[in-house]
PDB file of C-alpha atoms in Angstrom:
ATOM      1  CA  ALA A   1      56.073  47.096 120.764  1.00  0.00           C
ATOM      2  CA  GLN A   2      57.471  50.443 119.688  1.00  0.00           C
ATOM      3  CA  LYS A   3      58.272  50.431 116.021  1.00  0.00           C
ATOM      4  CA  ILE A   4      59.909  53.837 115.982  1.00  0.00           C
ATOM      5  CA  THR A   5      62.005  54.956 118.929  1.00  0.00           C
ATOM      6  CA  GLN A   6      63.357  58.428 119.457  1.00  0.00           C
ATOM      7  CA  THR A   7      65.246  58.354 122.730  1.00  0.00           C
ATOM      8  CA  GLN A   8      66.026  62.070 122.996  1.00  0.00           C
ATOM      9  CA  PRO A   9      63.029  64.056 124.249  1.00  0.00           C
ATOM     10  CA  GLY A  10      65.043  67.263 123.969  1.00  0.00           C
ATOM     11  CA  MET A  11      68.331  68.374 122.454  1.00  0.00           C
ATOM     12  CA  PHE A  12      70.327  71.591 122.616  1.00  0.00           C
ATOM     13  CA  VAL A  13      72.775  72.733 119.944  1.00  0.00           C
ATOM     14  CA  GLN A  14      74.800  75.863 119.462  1.00  0.00           C
ATOM     15  CA  GLU A  15      74.030  77.881 116.355  1.00  0.00           C
ATOM     16  CA  LYS A  16      76.240  76.918 113.377  1.00  0.00           C
ATOM     17  CA  GLU A  17      77.136  73.549 114.882  1.00  0.00           C
ATOM     18  CA  ALA A  18      75.949  70.155 113.654  1.00  0.00           C
ATOM     19  CA  VAL A  19      73.488  68.010 115.583  1.00  0.00           C
ATOM     20  CA  THR A  20      72.363  64.400 115.300  1.00  0.00           C
ATOM     21  CA  LEU A  21      68.848  63.312 116.190  1.00  0.00           C
ATOM     22  CA  ASP A  22      68.532  59.603 116.885  1.00  0.00           C
ATOM     23  CA  CYS A  23      65.951  57.219 115.491  1.00  0.00           C
ATOM     24  CA  THR A  24      65.777  53.452 115.669  1.00  0.00           C
ATOM     25  CA  TYR A  25      63.114  51.330 114.080  1.00  0.00           C
ATOM     26  CA  ASP A  26      61.840  47.805 114.166  1.00  0.00           C
ATOM     27  CA  THR A  27      60.466  45.907 111.213  1.00  0.00           C
ATOM     28  CA  SER A  28      60.645  42.463 109.656  1.00  0.00           C
ATOM     29  CA  ASP A  29      59.578  43.786 106.261  1.00  0.00           C
ATOM     30  CA  PRO A  30      62.552  43.934 103.852  1.00  0.00           C
ATOM     31  CA  SER A  31      60.959  46.852 102.029  1.00  0.00           C
ATOM     32  CA  TYR A  32      60.313  50.008 104.003  1.00  0.00           C
ATOM     33  CA  GLY A  33      60.750  53.747 103.893  1.00  0.00           C
ATOM     34  CA  LEU A  34      62.024  56.115 106.538  1.00  0.00           C
ATOM     35  CA  PHE A  35      61.068  59.760 106.828  1.00  0.00           C
ATOM     36  CA  TRP A  36      61.940  62.769 108.917  1.00  0.00           C
ATOM     37  CA  TYR A  37      59.551  65.632 109.519  1.00  0.00           C
ATOM     38  CA  LYS A  38      59.989  69.005 111.194  1.00  0.00           C
ATOM     39  CA  GLN A  39      57.178  70.575 113.203  1.00  0.00           C
ATOM     40  CA  PRO A  40      57.693  74.215 114.203  1.00  0.00           C
ATOM     41  CA  SER A  41      55.629  75.793 116.959  1.00  0.00           C
ATOM     42  CA  SER A  42      53.081  76.853 114.330  1.00  0.00           C
ATOM     43  CA  GLY A  43      52.043  73.204 114.108  1.00  0.00           C
ATOM     44  CA  GLU A  44      52.460  72.205 110.493  1.00  0.00           C
ATOM     45  CA  MET A  45      54.454  69.063 109.636  1.00  0.00           C
ATOM     46  CA  ILE A  46      57.179  69.684 107.077  1.00  0.00           C
ATOM     47  CA  PHE A  47      58.694  66.763 105.177  1.00  0.00           C
ATOM     48  CA  LEU A  48      62.494  66.892 105.286  1.00  0.00           C
ATOM     49  CA  ILE A  49      64.072  63.745 103.926  1.00  0.00           C
ATOM     50  CA  TYR A  50      63.388  60.175 102.810  1.00  0.00           C
ATOM     51  CA  GLN A  51      65.475  56.985 102.863  1.00  0.00           C
ATOM     52  CA  GLY A  52      64.384  53.768 101.216  1.00  0.00           C
ATOM     53  CA  SER A  53      65.469  50.444 102.656  1.00  0.00           C
ATOM     54  CA  TYR A  54      67.139  49.458  99.379  1.00  0.00           C
ATOM     55  CA  ASP A  55      68.894  52.766  98.849  1.00  0.00           C
ATOM     56  CA  GLN A  56      72.642  52.238  98.730  1.00  0.00           C
ATOM     57  CA  GLN A  57      73.588  55.755  99.692  1.00  0.00           C
ATOM     58  CA  ASN A  58      72.552  57.912 102.613  1.00  0.00           C
ATOM     59  CA  ALA A  59      69.957  60.493 101.664  1.00  0.00           C
ATOM     60  CA  THR A  60      70.882  64.174 101.692  1.00  0.00           C
ATOM     61  CA  GLU A  61      68.750  67.290 101.248  1.00  0.00           C
ATOM     62  CA  GLY A  62      70.631  70.528 101.694  1.00  0.00           C
ATOM     63  CA  ARG A  63      71.711  70.783 105.337  1.00  0.00           C
ATOM     64  CA  TYR A  64      69.879  67.559 106.207  1.00  0.00           C
ATOM     65  CA  SER A  65      71.396  64.130 105.847  1.00  0.00           C
ATOM     66  CA  LEU A  66      70.242  60.757 107.034  1.00  0.00           C
ATOM     67  CA  ASN A  67      72.776  58.422 108.622  1.00  0.00           C
ATOM     68  CA  PHE A  68      71.242  55.088 107.624  1.00  0.00           C
ATOM     69  CA  GLN A  69      72.676  52.029 109.348  1.00  0.00           C
ATOM     70  CA  LYS A  70      70.523  49.171 108.177  1.00  0.00           C
ATOM     71  CA  ALA A  71      72.076  46.431 110.296  1.00  0.00           C
ATOM     72  CA  ARG A  72      71.552  48.503 113.428  1.00  0.00           C
ATOM     73  CA  LYS A  73      68.115  49.604 112.268  1.00  0.00           C
ATOM     74  CA  SER A  74      68.918  53.222 112.849  1.00  0.00           C
ATOM     75  CA  ALA A  75      68.129  56.275 110.743  1.00  0.00           C
ATOM     76  CA  ASN A  76      69.592  59.285 112.464  1.00  0.00           C
ATOM     77  CA  LEU A  77      69.018  62.786 111.129  1.00  0.00           C
ATOM     78  CA  VAL A  78      72.048  65.034 110.904  1.00  0.00           C
ATOM     79  CA  ILE A  79      71.515  68.776 110.639  1.00  0.00           C
ATOM     80  CA  SER A  80      74.636  70.667 109.687  1.00  0.00           C
ATOM     81  CA  ALA A  81      75.300  74.331 110.455  1.00  0.00           C
ATOM     82  CA  SER A  82      72.283  74.709 112.759  1.00  0.00           C
ATOM     83  CA  GLN A  83      70.211  77.849 112.455  1.00  0.00           C
ATOM     84  CA  LEU A  84      67.851  79.459 114.954  1.00  0.00           C
ATOM     85  CA  GLY A  85      64.976  78.536 112.669  1.00  0.00           C
ATOM     86  CA  ASP A  86      65.801  74.864 113.134  1.00  0.00           C
ATOM     87  CA  SER A  87      64.326  75.013 116.639  1.00  0.00           C
ATOM     88  CA  ALA A  88      61.325  72.688 116.387  1.00  0.00           C
ATOM     89  CA  MET A  89      60.028  69.186 117.045  1.00  0.00           C
ATOM     90  CA  TYR A  90      61.468  66.520 114.773  1.00  0.00           C
ATOM     91  CA  PHE A  91      59.649  63.284 114.053  1.00  0.00           C
ATOM     92  CA  CYS A  92      61.065  60.103 112.583  1.00  0.00           C
ATOM     93  CA  ALA A  93      58.575  57.914 110.725  1.00  0.00           C
ATOM     94  CA  MET A  94      58.498  54.582 108.918  1.00  0.00           C
ATOM     95  CA  ARG A  95      56.276  53.133 106.230  1.00  0.00           C
ATOM     96  CA  GLU A  96      56.381  49.347 105.924  1.00  0.00           C
ATOM     97  CA  GLY A  97      55.771  47.454 102.732  1.00  0.00           C
ATOM     98  CA  ASN A  98      56.058  48.221  99.068  1.00  0.00           C
ATOM     99  CA  THR A  99      53.393  49.729  96.845  1.00  0.00           C
ATOM    100  CA  GLY A 100      49.989  49.613  98.451  1.00  0.00           C
ATOM    101  CA  GLY A 101      51.286  50.129 101.950  1.00  0.00           C
ATOM    102  CA  PHE A 102      49.506  53.006 103.577  1.00  0.00           C
ATOM    103  CA  LYS A 103      50.421  53.166 107.242  1.00  0.00           C
ATOM    104  CA  THR A 104      53.164  55.478 108.331  1.00  0.00           C
ATOM    105  CA  ILE A 105      54.178  55.128 111.952  1.00  0.00           C
ATOM    106  CA  PHE A 106      55.586  58.134 113.776  1.00  0.00           C
ATOM    107  CA  GLY A 107      57.977  58.295 116.696  1.00  0.00           C
ATOM    108  CA  ALA A 108      57.381  60.391 119.804  1.00  0.00           C
ATOM    109  CA  GLY A 109      59.595  63.187 118.517  1.00  0.00           C
ATOM    110  CA  THR A 110      62.652  65.109 119.663  1.00  0.00           C
ATOM    111  CA  ARG A 111      62.479  68.792 120.515  1.00  0.00           C
ATOM    112  CA  LEU A 112      65.530  70.660 119.239  1.00  0.00           C
ATOM    113  CA  PHE A 113      66.614  73.966 120.739  1.00  0.00           C
ATOM    114  CA  VAL A 114      69.178  76.010 118.830  1.00  0.00           C
ATOM    115  CA  LYS A 115      71.071  78.493 121.013  1.00  0.00           C
ATOM    116  CA  ALA A 116      72.420  81.778 119.692  1.00  0.00           C
TER     117      ALA A 116
ATOM    118  CA  GLU B   1      51.984  78.011  98.217  1.00  0.00           C
ATOM    119  CA  ALA B   2      49.692  75.632 100.062  1.00  0.00           C
ATOM    120  CA  ASP B   3      48.444  72.522  98.298  1.00  0.00           C
ATOM    121  CA  ILE B   4      46.638  71.135 101.327  1.00  0.00           C
ATOM    122  CA  TYR B   5      44.107  73.370 103.003  1.00  0.00           C
ATOM    123  CA  GLN B   6      42.520  72.993 106.402  1.00  0.00           C
ATOM    124  CA  THR B   7      39.751  75.127 107.820  1.00  0.00           C
ATOM    125  CA  PRO B   8      39.230  76.436 110.351  1.00  0.00           C
ATOM    126  CA  ARG B   9      42.778  76.878 111.630  1.00  0.00           C
ATOM    127  CA  TYR B  10      41.517  77.493 115.160  1.00  0.00           C
ATOM    128  CA  LEU B  11      38.165  76.613 116.696  1.00  0.00           C
ATOM    129  CA  VAL B  12      36.778  77.157 120.185  1.00  0.00           C
ATOM    130  CA  ILE B  13      33.431  75.497 120.716  1.00  0.00           C
ATOM    131  CA  GLY B  14      31.143  74.378 123.500  1.00  0.00           C
ATOM    132  CA  THR B  15      30.472  70.831 124.587  1.00  0.00           C
ATOM    133  CA  GLY B  16      27.797  69.025 122.613  1.00  0.00           C
ATOM    134  CA  LYS B  17      28.170  70.990 119.398  1.00  0.00           C
ATOM    135  CA  LYS B  18      28.540  69.305 116.035  1.00  0.00           C
ATOM    136  CA  ILE B  19      31.652  70.369 114.143  1.00  0.00           C
ATOM    137  CA  THR B  20      33.192  69.613 110.767  1.00  0.00           C
ATOM    138  CA  LEU B  21      36.881  70.105 110.092  1.00  0.00           C
ATOM    139  CA  GLU B  22      37.579  70.656 106.433  1.00  0.00           C
ATOM    140  CA  CYS B  23      40.517  69.320 104.457  1.00  0.00           C
ATOM    141  CA  SER B  24      41.012  69.803 100.752  1.00  0.00           C
ATOM    142  CA  GLN B  25      43.967  69.269  98.459  1.00  0.00           C
ATOM    143  CA  THR B  26      45.038  70.267  94.980  1.00  0.00           C
ATOM    144  CA  MET B  27      47.877  67.760  94.763  1.00  0.00           C
ATOM    145  CA  GLY B  28      45.845  65.095  92.995  1.00  0.00           C
ATOM    146  CA  HIS B  29      46.808  62.534  95.640  1.00  0.00           C
ATOM    147  CA  ASP B  30      44.567  59.522  96.020  1.00  0.00           C
ATOM    148  CA  LYS B  31      45.253  58.809  99.685  1.00  0.00           C
ATOM    149  CA  MET B  32      44.255  61.068 102.542  1.00  0.00           C
ATOM    150  CA  TYR B  33      44.641  60.819 106.307  1.00  0.00           C
ATOM    151  CA  TRP B  34      43.520  62.428 109.541  1.00  0.00           C
ATOM    152  CA  TYR B  35      45.805  62.503 112.564  1.00  0.00           C
ATOM    153  CA  GLN B  36      45.190  63.687 116.098  1.00  0.00           C
ATOM    154  CA  GLN B  37      48.100  65.200 117.968  1.00  0.00           C
ATOM    155  CA  ASP B  38      48.294  66.648 121.449  1.00  0.00           C
ATOM    156  CA  PRO B  39      50.878  69.462 121.800  1.00  0.00           C
ATOM    157  CA  GLY B  40      54.440  68.172 121.547  1.00  0.00           C
ATOM    158  CA  MET B  41      53.290  64.573 121.359  1.00  0.00           C
ATOM    159  CA  GLU B  42      53.257  61.877 118.712  1.00  0.00           C
ATOM    160  CA  LEU B  43      50.714  61.649 115.927  1.00  0.00           C
ATOM    161  CA  HIS B  44      47.854  59.183 116.070  1.00  0.00           C
ATOM    162  CA  LEU B  45      46.085  58.050 112.911  1.00  0.00           C
ATOM    163  CA  ILE B  46      42.312  58.294 113.328  1.00  0.00           C
ATOM    164  CA  HIS B  47      41.012  57.898 109.745  1.00  0.00           C
ATOM    165  CA  TYR B  48      42.345  57.262 106.267  1.00  0.00           C
ATOM    166  CA  SER B  49      41.076  56.893 102.729  1.00  0.00           C
ATOM    167  CA  TYR B  50      42.475  55.138  99.686  1.00  0.00           C
ATOM    168  CA  GLY B  51      40.246  57.073  97.328  1.00  0.00           C
ATOM    169  CA  VAL B  52      36.681  58.140  96.602  1.00  0.00           C
ATOM    170  CA  ASN B  53      34.097  56.237  98.658  1.00  0.00           C
ATOM    171  CA  SER B  54      36.868  54.497 100.626  1.00  0.00           C
ATOM    172  CA  THR B  55      37.285  55.293 104.332  1.00  0.00           C
ATOM    173  CA  GLU B  56      38.776  53.299 107.190  1.00  0.00           C
ATOM    174  CA  LYS B  57      39.338  53.827 110.884  1.00  0.00           C
ATOM    175  CA  GLY B  58      42.900  54.241 112.047  1.00  0.00           C
ATOM    176  CA  ASP B  59      44.755  53.045 115.098  1.00  0.00           C
ATOM    177  CA  LEU B  60      43.301  55.495 117.589  1.00  0.00           C
ATOM    178  CA  SER B  61      39.701  55.023 118.550  1.00  0.00           C
ATOM    179  CA  SER B  62      37.820  58.138 117.594  1.00  0.00           C
ATOM    180  CA  GLU B  63      34.241  59.323 117.891  1.00  0.00           C
ATOM    181  CA  SER B  64      34.605  61.209 114.642  1.00  0.00           C
ATOM    182  CA  THR B  65      33.476  60.214 111.160  1.00  0.00           C
ATOM    183  CA  VAL B  66      34.823  61.026 107.718  1.00  0.00           C
ATOM    184  CA  SER B  67      33.618  60.983 104.133  1.00  0.00           C
ATOM    185  CA  ARG B  68      35.343  60.961 100.761  1.00  0.00           C
ATOM    186  CA  ILE B  69      32.902  61.907  98.045  1.00  0.00           C
ATOM    187  CA  ARG B  70      35.462  63.787  95.985  1.00  0.00           C
ATOM    188  CA  THR B  71      39.159  63.044  95.548  1.00  0.00           C
ATOM    189  CA  GLU B  72      40.193  66.463  96.766  1.00  0.00           C
ATOM    190  CA  HIS B  73      37.967  66.690  99.850  1.00  0.00           C
ATOM    191  CA  PHE B  74      38.150  64.715 103.124  1.00  0.00           C
ATOM    192  CA  PRO B  75      36.100  66.325 105.915  1.00  0.00           C
ATOM    193  CA  LEU B  76      36.129  65.126 109.530  1.00  0.00           C
ATOM    194  CA  THR B  77      32.964  65.428 111.613  1.00  0.00           C
ATOM    195  CA  LEU B  78      32.436  65.305 115.360  1.00  0.00           C
ATOM    196  CA  GLU B  79      28.730  64.823 116.089  1.00  0.00           C
ATOM    197  CA  SER B  80      28.989  65.971 119.711  1.00  0.00           C
ATOM    198  CA  ALA B  81      32.179  67.691 120.792  1.00  0.00           C
ATOM    199  CA  ARG B  82      33.621  66.961 124.242  1.00  0.00           C
ATOM    200  CA  PRO B  83      36.552  68.475 126.152  1.00  0.00           C
ATOM    201  CA  SER B  84      38.497  65.245 125.517  1.00  0.00           C
ATOM    202  CA  HIS B  85      38.431  66.139 121.804  1.00  0.00           C
ATOM    203  CA  THR B  86      40.614  69.172 122.472  1.00  0.00           C
ATOM    204  CA  SER B  87      43.681  68.611 120.322  1.00  0.00           C
ATOM    205  CA  GLN B  88      45.310  69.449 117.023  1.00  0.00           C
ATOM    206  CA  TYR B  89      43.974  67.683 113.935  1.00  0.00           C
ATOM    207  CA  LEU B  90      46.298  67.240 110.982  1.00  0.00           C
ATOM    208  CA  CYS B  91      45.231  66.253 107.495  1.00  0.00           C
ATOM    209  CA  ALA B  92      47.743  64.593 105.169  1.00  0.00           C
ATOM    210  CA  THR B  93      47.858  63.223 101.643  1.00  0.00           C
ATOM    211  CA  SER B  94      50.070  60.813  99.752  1.00  0.00           C
ATOM    212  CA  LEU B  95      50.395  59.487  96.234  1.00  0.00           C
ATOM    213  CA  ALA B  96      50.350  55.735  95.844  1.00  0.00           C
ATOM    214  CA  GLY B  97      53.788  54.525  94.838  1.00  0.00           C
ATOM    215  CA  SER B  98      57.060  53.344  96.229  1.00  0.00           C
ATOM    216  CA  ARG B  99      57.612  56.209  98.643  1.00  0.00           C
ATOM    217  CA  GLU B 100      54.148  57.373  99.607  1.00  0.00           C
ATOM    218  CA  THR B 101      55.556  60.401 101.327  1.00  0.00           C
ATOM    219  CA  GLN B 102      52.829  62.081 103.350  1.00  0.00           C
ATOM    220  CA  TYR B 103      52.366  65.823 103.005  1.00  0.00           C
ATOM    221  CA  PHE B 104      50.518  67.704 105.695  1.00  0.00           C
ATOM    222  CA  GLY B 105      48.121  70.588 105.915  1.00  0.00           C
ATOM    223  CA  PRO B 106      48.594  73.410 108.438  1.00  0.00           C
ATOM    224  CA  GLY B 107      46.351  71.748 111.020  1.00  0.00           C
ATOM    225  CA  THR B 108      43.270  72.715 113.004  1.00  0.00           C
ATOM    226  CA  ARG B 109      43.618  73.481 116.700  1.00  0.00           C
ATOM    227  CA  LEU B 110      40.394  72.577 118.467  1.00  0.00           C
ATOM    228  CA  LEU B 111      39.432  73.645 121.974  1.00  0.00           C
ATOM    229  CA  VAL B 112      36.213  72.257 123.414  1.00  0.00           C
ATOM    230  CA  LEU B 113      34.987  74.025 126.534  1.00  0.00           C
TER     231      LEU B 113
END
């Protein structure tokens, strides 16, 4: 069964507008971490933002914020004021378990296109 | 400023050749990983290591092998390259702890003819 689901293969957004990239996850572990990564066409994976399952507040990092809805098991990435450089693949990922856990599971990704 | 280095960045090689993809890190992280990723597709874990002299196979069956003799070095070897090995290979590291955020190297793009 898919543990990380990203239902949007591709998304378009106008420059300077906000965009939400969807991610749902499935786990029975009460302790887990959620991550978002950006992968430009150059290929490297860039860590963007982290949300822990026990965190009370939604994570924010600059223009990135994570809309964490625990009951719905969703962890959507919100990018505000989109820039042309935001055009890339975006991957949602989850690590189950507390200390000692090693496996991070990645979703299939969403390709974001920012239009000028 | 790169803390995770991968060489070569690009490699074109013929079928049957033995190749080693290098990964080294200066982050002091104990855990290291190798992922295989086809263009625009999801990542598949092929090998990981908890620390020196610790290596395990990942979820994706792979004909490659790895070694971890030093904390900072985690090379991946293909004894006999095949066209099906054509892909991007990403090395990552993490520090044991509550988050274990993985940080990635720039990747190696391999083309086997």
